[in-house]
Tab-separated table of C-alpha atoms and ligand atoms in Angstrom:
chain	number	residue	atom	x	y	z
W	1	UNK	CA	3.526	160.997	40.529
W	2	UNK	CA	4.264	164.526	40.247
W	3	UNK	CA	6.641	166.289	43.137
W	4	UNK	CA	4.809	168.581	45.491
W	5	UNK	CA	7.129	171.287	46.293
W	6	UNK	CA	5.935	173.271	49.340
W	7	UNK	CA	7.190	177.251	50.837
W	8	UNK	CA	6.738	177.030	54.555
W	9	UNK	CA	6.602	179.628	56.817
W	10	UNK	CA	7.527	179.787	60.877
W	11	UNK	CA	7.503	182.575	63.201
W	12	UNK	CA	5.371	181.061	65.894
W	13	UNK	CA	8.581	182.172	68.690
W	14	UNK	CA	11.594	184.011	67.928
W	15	UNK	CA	13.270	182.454	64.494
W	16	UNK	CA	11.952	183.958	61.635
W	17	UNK	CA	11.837	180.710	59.428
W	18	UNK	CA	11.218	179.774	55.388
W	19	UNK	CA	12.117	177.011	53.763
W	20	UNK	CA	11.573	174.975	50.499
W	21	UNK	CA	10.576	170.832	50.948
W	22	UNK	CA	9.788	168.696	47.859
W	23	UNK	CA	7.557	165.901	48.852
W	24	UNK	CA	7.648	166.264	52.968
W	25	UNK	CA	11.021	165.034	53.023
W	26	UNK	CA	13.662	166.550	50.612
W	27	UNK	CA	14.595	169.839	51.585
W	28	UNK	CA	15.923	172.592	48.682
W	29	UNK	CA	16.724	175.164	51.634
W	30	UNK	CA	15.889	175.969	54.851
W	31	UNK	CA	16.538	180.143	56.082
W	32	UNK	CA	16.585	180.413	60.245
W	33	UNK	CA	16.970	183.914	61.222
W	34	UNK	CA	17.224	183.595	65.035
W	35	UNK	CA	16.293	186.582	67.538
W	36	UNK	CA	18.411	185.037	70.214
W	37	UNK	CA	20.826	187.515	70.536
W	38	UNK	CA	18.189	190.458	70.893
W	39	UNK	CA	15.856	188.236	73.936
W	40	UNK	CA	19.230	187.390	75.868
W	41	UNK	CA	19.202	190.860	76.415
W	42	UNK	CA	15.665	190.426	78.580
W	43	UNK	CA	16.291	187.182	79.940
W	44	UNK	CA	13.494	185.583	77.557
W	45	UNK	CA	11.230	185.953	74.397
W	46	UNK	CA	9.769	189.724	74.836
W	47	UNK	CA	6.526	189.203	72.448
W	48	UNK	CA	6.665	192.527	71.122
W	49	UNK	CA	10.246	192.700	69.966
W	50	UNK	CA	9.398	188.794	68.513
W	51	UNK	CA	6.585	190.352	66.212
W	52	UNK	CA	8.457	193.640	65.516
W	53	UNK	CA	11.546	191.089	64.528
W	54	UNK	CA	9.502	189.505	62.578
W	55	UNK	CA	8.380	191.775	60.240
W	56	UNK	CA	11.380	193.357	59.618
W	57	UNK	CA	13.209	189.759	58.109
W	58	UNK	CA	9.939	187.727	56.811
W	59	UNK	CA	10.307	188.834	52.916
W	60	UNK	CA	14.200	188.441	53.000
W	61	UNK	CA	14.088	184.966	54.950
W	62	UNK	CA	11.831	183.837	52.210
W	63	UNK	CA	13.407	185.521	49.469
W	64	UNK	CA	16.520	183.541	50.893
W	65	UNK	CA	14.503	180.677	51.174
W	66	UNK	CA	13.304	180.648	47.199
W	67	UNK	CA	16.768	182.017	45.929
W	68	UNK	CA	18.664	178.746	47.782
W	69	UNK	CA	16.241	176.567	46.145
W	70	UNK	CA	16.941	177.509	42.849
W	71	UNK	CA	13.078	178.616	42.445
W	72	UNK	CA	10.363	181.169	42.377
W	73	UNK	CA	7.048	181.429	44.174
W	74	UNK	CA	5.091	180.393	41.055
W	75	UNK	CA	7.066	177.088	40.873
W	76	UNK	CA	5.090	176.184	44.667
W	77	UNK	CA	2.418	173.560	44.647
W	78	UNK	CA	1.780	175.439	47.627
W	79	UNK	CA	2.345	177.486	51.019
W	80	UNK	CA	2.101	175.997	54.342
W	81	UNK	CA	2.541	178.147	57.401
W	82	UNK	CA	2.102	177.850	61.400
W	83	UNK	CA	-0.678	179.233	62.463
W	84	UNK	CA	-0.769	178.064	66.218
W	85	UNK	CA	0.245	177.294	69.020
W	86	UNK	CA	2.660	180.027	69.520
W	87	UNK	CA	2.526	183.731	70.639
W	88	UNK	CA	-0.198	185.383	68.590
W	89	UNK	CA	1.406	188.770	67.146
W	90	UNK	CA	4.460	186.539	65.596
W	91	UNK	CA	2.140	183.737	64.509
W	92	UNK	CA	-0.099	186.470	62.858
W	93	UNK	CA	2.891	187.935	60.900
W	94	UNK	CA	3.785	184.268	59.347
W	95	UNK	CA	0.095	183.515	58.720
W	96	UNK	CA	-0.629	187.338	57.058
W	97	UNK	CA	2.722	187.055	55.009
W	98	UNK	CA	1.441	183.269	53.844
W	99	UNK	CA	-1.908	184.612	52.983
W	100	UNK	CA	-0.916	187.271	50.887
W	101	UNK	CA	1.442	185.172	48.868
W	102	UNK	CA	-0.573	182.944	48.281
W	103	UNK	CA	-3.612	185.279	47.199
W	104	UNK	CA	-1.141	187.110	44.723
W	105	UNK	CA	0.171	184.107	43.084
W	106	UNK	CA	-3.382	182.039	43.239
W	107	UNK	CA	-1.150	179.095	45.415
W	108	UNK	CA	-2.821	176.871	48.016
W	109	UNK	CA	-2.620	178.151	51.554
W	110	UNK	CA	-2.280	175.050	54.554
W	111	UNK	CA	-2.206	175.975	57.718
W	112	UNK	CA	0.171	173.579	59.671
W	113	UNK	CA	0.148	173.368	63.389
W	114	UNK	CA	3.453	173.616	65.201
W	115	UNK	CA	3.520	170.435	66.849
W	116	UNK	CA	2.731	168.426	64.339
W	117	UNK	CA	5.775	170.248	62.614
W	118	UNK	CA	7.944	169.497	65.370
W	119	UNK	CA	6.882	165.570	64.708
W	120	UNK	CA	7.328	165.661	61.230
W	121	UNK	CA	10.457	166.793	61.209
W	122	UNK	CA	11.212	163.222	61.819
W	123	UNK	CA	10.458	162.374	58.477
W	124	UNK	CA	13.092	164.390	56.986
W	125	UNK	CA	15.647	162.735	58.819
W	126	UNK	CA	14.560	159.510	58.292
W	127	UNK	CA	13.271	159.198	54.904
W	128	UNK	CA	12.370	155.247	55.635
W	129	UNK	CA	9.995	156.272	59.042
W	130	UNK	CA	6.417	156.001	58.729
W	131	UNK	CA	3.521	156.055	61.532
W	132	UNK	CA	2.256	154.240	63.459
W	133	UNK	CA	5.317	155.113	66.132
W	134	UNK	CA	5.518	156.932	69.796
W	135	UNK	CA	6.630	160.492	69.803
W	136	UNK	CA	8.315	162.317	72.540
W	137	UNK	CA	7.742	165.829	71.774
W	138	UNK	CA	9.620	168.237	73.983
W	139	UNK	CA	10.145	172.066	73.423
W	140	UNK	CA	10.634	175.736	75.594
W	141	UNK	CA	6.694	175.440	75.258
W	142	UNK	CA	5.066	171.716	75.102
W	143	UNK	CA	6.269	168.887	76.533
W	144	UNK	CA	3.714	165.955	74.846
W	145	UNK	CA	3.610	162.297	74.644
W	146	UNK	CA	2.026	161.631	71.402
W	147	UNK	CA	0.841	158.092	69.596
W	148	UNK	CA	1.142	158.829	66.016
W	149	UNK	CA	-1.520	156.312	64.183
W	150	UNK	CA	-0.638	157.850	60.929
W	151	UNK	CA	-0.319	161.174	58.751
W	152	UNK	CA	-1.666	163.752	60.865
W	153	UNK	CA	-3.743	161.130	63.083
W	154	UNK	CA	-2.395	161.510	66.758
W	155	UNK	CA	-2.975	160.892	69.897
W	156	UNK	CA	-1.728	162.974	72.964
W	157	UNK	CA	-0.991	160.043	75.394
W	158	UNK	CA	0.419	162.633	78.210
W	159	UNK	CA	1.074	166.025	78.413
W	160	UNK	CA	2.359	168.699	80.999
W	161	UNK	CA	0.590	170.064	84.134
W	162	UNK	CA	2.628	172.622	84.158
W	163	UNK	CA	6.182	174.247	82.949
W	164	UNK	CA	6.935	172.558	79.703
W	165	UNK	CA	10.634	170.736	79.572
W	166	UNK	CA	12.383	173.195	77.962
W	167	UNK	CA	10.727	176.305	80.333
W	168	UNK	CA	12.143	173.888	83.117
W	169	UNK	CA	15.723	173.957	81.611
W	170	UNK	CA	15.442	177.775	80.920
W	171	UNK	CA	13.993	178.758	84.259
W	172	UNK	CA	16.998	176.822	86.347
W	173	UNK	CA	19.582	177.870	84.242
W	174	UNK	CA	18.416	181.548	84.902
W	175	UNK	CA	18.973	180.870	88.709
W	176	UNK	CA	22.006	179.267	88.717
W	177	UNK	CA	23.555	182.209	86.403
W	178	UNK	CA	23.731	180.633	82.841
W	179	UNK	CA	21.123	182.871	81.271
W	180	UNK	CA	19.274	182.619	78.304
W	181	UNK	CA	18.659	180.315	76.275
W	182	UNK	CA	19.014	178.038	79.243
W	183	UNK	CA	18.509	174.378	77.374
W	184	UNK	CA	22.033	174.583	75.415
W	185	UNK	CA	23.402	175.712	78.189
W	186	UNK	CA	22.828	173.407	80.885
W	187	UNK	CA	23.435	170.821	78.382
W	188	UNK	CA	27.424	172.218	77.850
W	189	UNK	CA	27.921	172.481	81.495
W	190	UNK	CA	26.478	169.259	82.665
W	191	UNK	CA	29.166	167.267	81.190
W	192	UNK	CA	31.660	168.956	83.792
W	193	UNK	CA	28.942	168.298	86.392
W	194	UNK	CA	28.166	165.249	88.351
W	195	UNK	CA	24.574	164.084	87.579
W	196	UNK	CA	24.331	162.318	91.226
W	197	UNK	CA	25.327	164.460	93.318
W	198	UNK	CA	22.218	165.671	94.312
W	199	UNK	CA	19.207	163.912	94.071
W	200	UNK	CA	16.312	165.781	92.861
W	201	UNK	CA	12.562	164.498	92.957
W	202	UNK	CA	11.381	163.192	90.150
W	203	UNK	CA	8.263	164.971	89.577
W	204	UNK	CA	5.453	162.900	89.782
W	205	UNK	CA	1.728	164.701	87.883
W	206	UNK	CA	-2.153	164.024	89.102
W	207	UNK	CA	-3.415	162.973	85.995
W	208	UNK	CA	-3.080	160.008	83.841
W	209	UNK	CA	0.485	158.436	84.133
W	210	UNK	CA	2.242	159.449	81.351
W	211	UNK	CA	1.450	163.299	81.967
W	212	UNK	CA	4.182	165.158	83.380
W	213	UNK	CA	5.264	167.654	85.920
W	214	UNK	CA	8.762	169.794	86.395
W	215	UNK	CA	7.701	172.407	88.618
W	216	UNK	CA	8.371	170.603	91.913
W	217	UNK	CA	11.664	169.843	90.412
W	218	UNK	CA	12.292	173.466	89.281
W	219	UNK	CA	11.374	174.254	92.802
W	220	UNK	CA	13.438	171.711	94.428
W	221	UNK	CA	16.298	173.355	92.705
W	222	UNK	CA	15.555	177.032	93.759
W	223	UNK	CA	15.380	175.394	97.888
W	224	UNK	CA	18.853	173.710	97.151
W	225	UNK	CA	20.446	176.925	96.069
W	226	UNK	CA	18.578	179.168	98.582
W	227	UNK	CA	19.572	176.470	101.682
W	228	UNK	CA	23.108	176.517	100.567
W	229	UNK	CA	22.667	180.363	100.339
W	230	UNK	CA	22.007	180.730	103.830
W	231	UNK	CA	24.606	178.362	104.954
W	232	UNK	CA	27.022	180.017	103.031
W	233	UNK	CA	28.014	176.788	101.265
W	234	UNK	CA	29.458	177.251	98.097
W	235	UNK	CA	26.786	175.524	95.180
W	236	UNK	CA	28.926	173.923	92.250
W	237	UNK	CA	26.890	174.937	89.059
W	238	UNK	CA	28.179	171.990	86.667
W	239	UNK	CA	26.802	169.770	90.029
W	240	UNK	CA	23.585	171.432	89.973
W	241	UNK	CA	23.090	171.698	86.293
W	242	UNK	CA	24.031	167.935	85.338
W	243	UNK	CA	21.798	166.464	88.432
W	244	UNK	CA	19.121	168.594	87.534
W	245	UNK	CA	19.335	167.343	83.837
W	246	UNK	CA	19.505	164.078	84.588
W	247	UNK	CA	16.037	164.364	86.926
W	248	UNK	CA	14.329	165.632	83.603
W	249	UNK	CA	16.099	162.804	81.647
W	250	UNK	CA	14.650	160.437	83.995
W	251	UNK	CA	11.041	161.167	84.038
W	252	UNK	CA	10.949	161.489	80.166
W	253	UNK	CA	12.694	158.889	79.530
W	254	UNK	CA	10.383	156.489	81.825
W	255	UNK	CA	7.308	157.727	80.620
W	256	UNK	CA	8.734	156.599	77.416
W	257	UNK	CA	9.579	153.396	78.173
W	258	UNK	CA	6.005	152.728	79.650
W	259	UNK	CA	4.478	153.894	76.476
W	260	UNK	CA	6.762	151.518	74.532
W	261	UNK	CA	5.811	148.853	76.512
W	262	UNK	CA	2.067	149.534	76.722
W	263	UNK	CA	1.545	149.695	72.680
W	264	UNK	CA	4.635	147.626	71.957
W	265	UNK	CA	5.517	149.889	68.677
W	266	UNK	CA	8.989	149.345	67.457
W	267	UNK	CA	9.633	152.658	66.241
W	268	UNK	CA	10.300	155.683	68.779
W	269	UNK	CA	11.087	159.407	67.712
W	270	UNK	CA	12.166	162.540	69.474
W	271	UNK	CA	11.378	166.003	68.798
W	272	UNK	CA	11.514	170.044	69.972
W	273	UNK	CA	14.076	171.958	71.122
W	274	UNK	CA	14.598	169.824	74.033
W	275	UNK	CA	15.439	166.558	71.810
W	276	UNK	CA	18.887	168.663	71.012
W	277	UNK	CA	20.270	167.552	74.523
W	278	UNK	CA	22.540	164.979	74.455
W	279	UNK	CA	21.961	163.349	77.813
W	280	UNK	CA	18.056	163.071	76.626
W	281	UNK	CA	19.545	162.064	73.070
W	282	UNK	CA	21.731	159.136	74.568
W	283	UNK	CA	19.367	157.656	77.267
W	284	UNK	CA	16.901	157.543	75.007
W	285	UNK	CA	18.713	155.566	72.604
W	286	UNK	CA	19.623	152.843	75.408
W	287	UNK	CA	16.177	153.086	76.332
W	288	UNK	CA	15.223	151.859	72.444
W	289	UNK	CA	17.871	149.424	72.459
W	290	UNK	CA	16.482	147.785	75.361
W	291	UNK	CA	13.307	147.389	74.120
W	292	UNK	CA	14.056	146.329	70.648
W	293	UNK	CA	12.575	149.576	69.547
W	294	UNK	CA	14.361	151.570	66.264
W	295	UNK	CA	15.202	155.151	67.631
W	296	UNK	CA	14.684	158.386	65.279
W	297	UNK	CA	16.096	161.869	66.757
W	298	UNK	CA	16.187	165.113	63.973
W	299	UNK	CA	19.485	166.533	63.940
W	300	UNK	CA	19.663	170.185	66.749
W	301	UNK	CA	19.100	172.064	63.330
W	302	UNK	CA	15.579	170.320	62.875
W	303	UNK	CA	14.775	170.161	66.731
W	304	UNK	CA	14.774	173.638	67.316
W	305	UNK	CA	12.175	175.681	65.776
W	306	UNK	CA	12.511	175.613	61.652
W	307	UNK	CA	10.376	175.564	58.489
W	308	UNK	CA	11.314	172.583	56.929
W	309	UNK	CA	9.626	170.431	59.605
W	310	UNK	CA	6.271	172.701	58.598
W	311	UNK	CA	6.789	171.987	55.496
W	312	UNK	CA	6.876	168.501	56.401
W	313	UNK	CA	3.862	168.897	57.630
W	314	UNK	CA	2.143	170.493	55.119
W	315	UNK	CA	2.399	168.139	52.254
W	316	UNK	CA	0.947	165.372	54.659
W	317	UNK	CA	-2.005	167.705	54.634
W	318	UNK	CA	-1.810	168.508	51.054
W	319	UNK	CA	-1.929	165.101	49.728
W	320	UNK	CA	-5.019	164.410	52.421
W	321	UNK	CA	-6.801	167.150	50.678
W	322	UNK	CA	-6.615	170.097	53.260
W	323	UNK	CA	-6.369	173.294	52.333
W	324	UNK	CA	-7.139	176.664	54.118
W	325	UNK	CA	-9.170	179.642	53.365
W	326	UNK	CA	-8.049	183.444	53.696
W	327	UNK	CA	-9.597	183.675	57.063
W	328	UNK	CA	-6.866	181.312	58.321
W	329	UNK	CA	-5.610	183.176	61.858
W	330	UNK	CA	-3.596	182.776	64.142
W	331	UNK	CA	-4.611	180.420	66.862
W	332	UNK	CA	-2.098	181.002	69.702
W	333	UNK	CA	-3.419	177.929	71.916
W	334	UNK	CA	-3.990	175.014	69.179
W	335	UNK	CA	-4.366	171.573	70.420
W	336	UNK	CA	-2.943	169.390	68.591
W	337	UNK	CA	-5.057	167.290	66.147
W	338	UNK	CA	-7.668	170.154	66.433
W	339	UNK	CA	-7.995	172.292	62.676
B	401	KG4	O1	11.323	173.790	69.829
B	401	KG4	P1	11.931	175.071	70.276
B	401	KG4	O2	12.983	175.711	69.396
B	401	KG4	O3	10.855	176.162	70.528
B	401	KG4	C1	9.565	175.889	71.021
B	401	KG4	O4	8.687	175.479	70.206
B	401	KG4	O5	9.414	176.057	72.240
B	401	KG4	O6	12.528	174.773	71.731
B	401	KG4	C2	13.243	175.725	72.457
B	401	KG4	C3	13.582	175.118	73.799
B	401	KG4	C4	14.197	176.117	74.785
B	401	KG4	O7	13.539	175.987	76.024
B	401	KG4	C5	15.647	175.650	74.867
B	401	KG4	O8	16.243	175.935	76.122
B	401	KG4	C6	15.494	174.151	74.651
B	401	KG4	O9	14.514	174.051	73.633
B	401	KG4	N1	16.742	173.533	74.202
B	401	KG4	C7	17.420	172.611	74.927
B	401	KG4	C8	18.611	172.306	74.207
B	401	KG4	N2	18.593	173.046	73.043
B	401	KG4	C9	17.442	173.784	73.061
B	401	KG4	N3	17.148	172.050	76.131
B	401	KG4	C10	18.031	171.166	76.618
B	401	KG4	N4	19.184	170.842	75.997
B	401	KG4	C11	19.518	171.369	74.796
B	401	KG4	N5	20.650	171.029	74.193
B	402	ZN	ZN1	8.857	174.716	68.580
């Protein structure tokens, strides 16, 4: 069969993203130009500046992206690109770049949803993983428990109710003085910390059991810093950080198990920014191991927003026959599964 070789596009946050994949899971290059440094400046992703960002790096990134591959735009089977969930004006610049490459070189255009690039990017670590398997999806926006019954068949098992894991991370680590991006951060400090020396609740959500909920436990820490506050007792931050990281660990890590042992698949992957933590990383893995189930986890440089993982994405879609038209647009609340 002939290779499919795919340009994706990201800028659903604040990387401007392009890469090249041949068949969903070999990737030629893959260009991240992060914003980090300009957001840490506000404390968080300012919109505005994303989009303005944005459009200053796309051609370059992608330039980058087809020079490192040793190819040219005309040598694409064709373009896949994020067009939701995400924050509308930098989705819009990815999906208006994608469109008007692929209207001048007469390319397919697939728009790829975000998630489903997040899960994919599973398959370019593991070239021998294939559905059906259990998907832990957890990023600074989503936090989803998803059954994946095959190429681009899911099914969102539980989801948040309200701050997403990663918003959790970045939210305490504001309070307790680490700044942005909070995620990597916490995670560094934590392993000076003592993860039980104070016990924070483990948030428990309304719905169906495997949704989730971290705002009681965000909460929980702002009362623990402001009682100590007002006793003038000193707070130890690697303390705080690593118990507070190991009350997320917890509840995702038990919702996973009961989804493990509820479908009894032997295959469980990670993915989203959050899946870079290493306490998450490693009690996840145990959490496998005891139930017999084969654990998958991208490397951080697949976790965190990318294009590869869209392009991932993408050719799943391309050999099922989807393709989009030029009034793909941005759709900044996409559920997943929905086109
Ligand atoms: O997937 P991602 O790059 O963007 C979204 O789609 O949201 O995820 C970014 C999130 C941020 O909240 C960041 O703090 C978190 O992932 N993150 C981490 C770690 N690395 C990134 N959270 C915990 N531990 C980490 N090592
Ligand atoms: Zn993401």
């Amino acid at each position: 069969m002939k290779d499919i070789t795919i340009l994706a596009i990201e800028s659903s946050c604040d990387e401007t993203a392009a890469a090249v994949v041949v068949n969903g899971r070999q990737v030629l290059s893959n260009v991240i130009s992060s914003q980090i440094d300009i957001h840490t400046l506000y404390g968080g992703v300012v919109p505005e500046i994303a989009s303005r960002k944005h459009t200053e790096r796309i051609n370059q990134v992608i330039r980058q992206a087809l020079e490192g591959a040793g190819k040219d735009l005309k040598d694409m089977d064709a373009i896949g690109v994020t067009y939701g969930p995400g924050l509308v004006g930098p989705l819009l610049i990815g999906v208006s770049e994608a469109k008007a490459l692929s209207f001048a070189a007469g390319i397919p255009l697939i728009g790829v949803h975000h998630i489903e690039g997040h899960i994919c990017a599973n398959y370019i670590a593991a070239p021998e993983l294939e559905p059906p398997f259990v998907c832990l999806v957890v990023s600074g926006g989503h936090t989803h428990l998803v059954l994946v019954r095959d190429y681009g068949s899911y099914e969102i098992l539980g989801r948040t109710q309200d701050d997403a894991a990663g918003e959790a991370f970045d939210k305490v680590a504001r309070e307790i003085g680490l700044g942005y991006p909070g995620g990597p951060k916490i995670d560094r400090v934590s392993r000076e910390g003592d993860p039980e020396a104070i016990r924070f609740p483990r948030g428990k959500a309304s719905g169906s059991r495997y949704d989730f909920s971290f705002s009681g436990m965000k909460s929980a820490v702002l009362n623990y810093l402001n009682t100590a506050k007002m006793k003038g007792q000193e707070v130890s931050v690697p303390d705080v950080a690593a118990s507070f990281q190991a009350a997320v660990v917890d509840v995702l890590v038990s919702h996973a198990e009961w989804a493990m042992e509820e479908y009894g698949l032997d295959r469980f992957a990670l993915a989203g920014g959050v899946a870079s933590n290493s306490a998450l990383r490693a009690a996840m893995a145990d959490a496998c191991q005891r139930h017999g189930a084969a654990f998958y986890c991208p490397p951080p440089v697949l976790c965190t927003d990318n294009a590869a993982m869209i392009g991932a994405a993408a050719y799943y879609d391309y050999i099922g026959g989807i393709r989009s038209g030029f009034d793909l647009n941005a759709v900044p609340n996409l559920r997943l599964g929905e086109r």
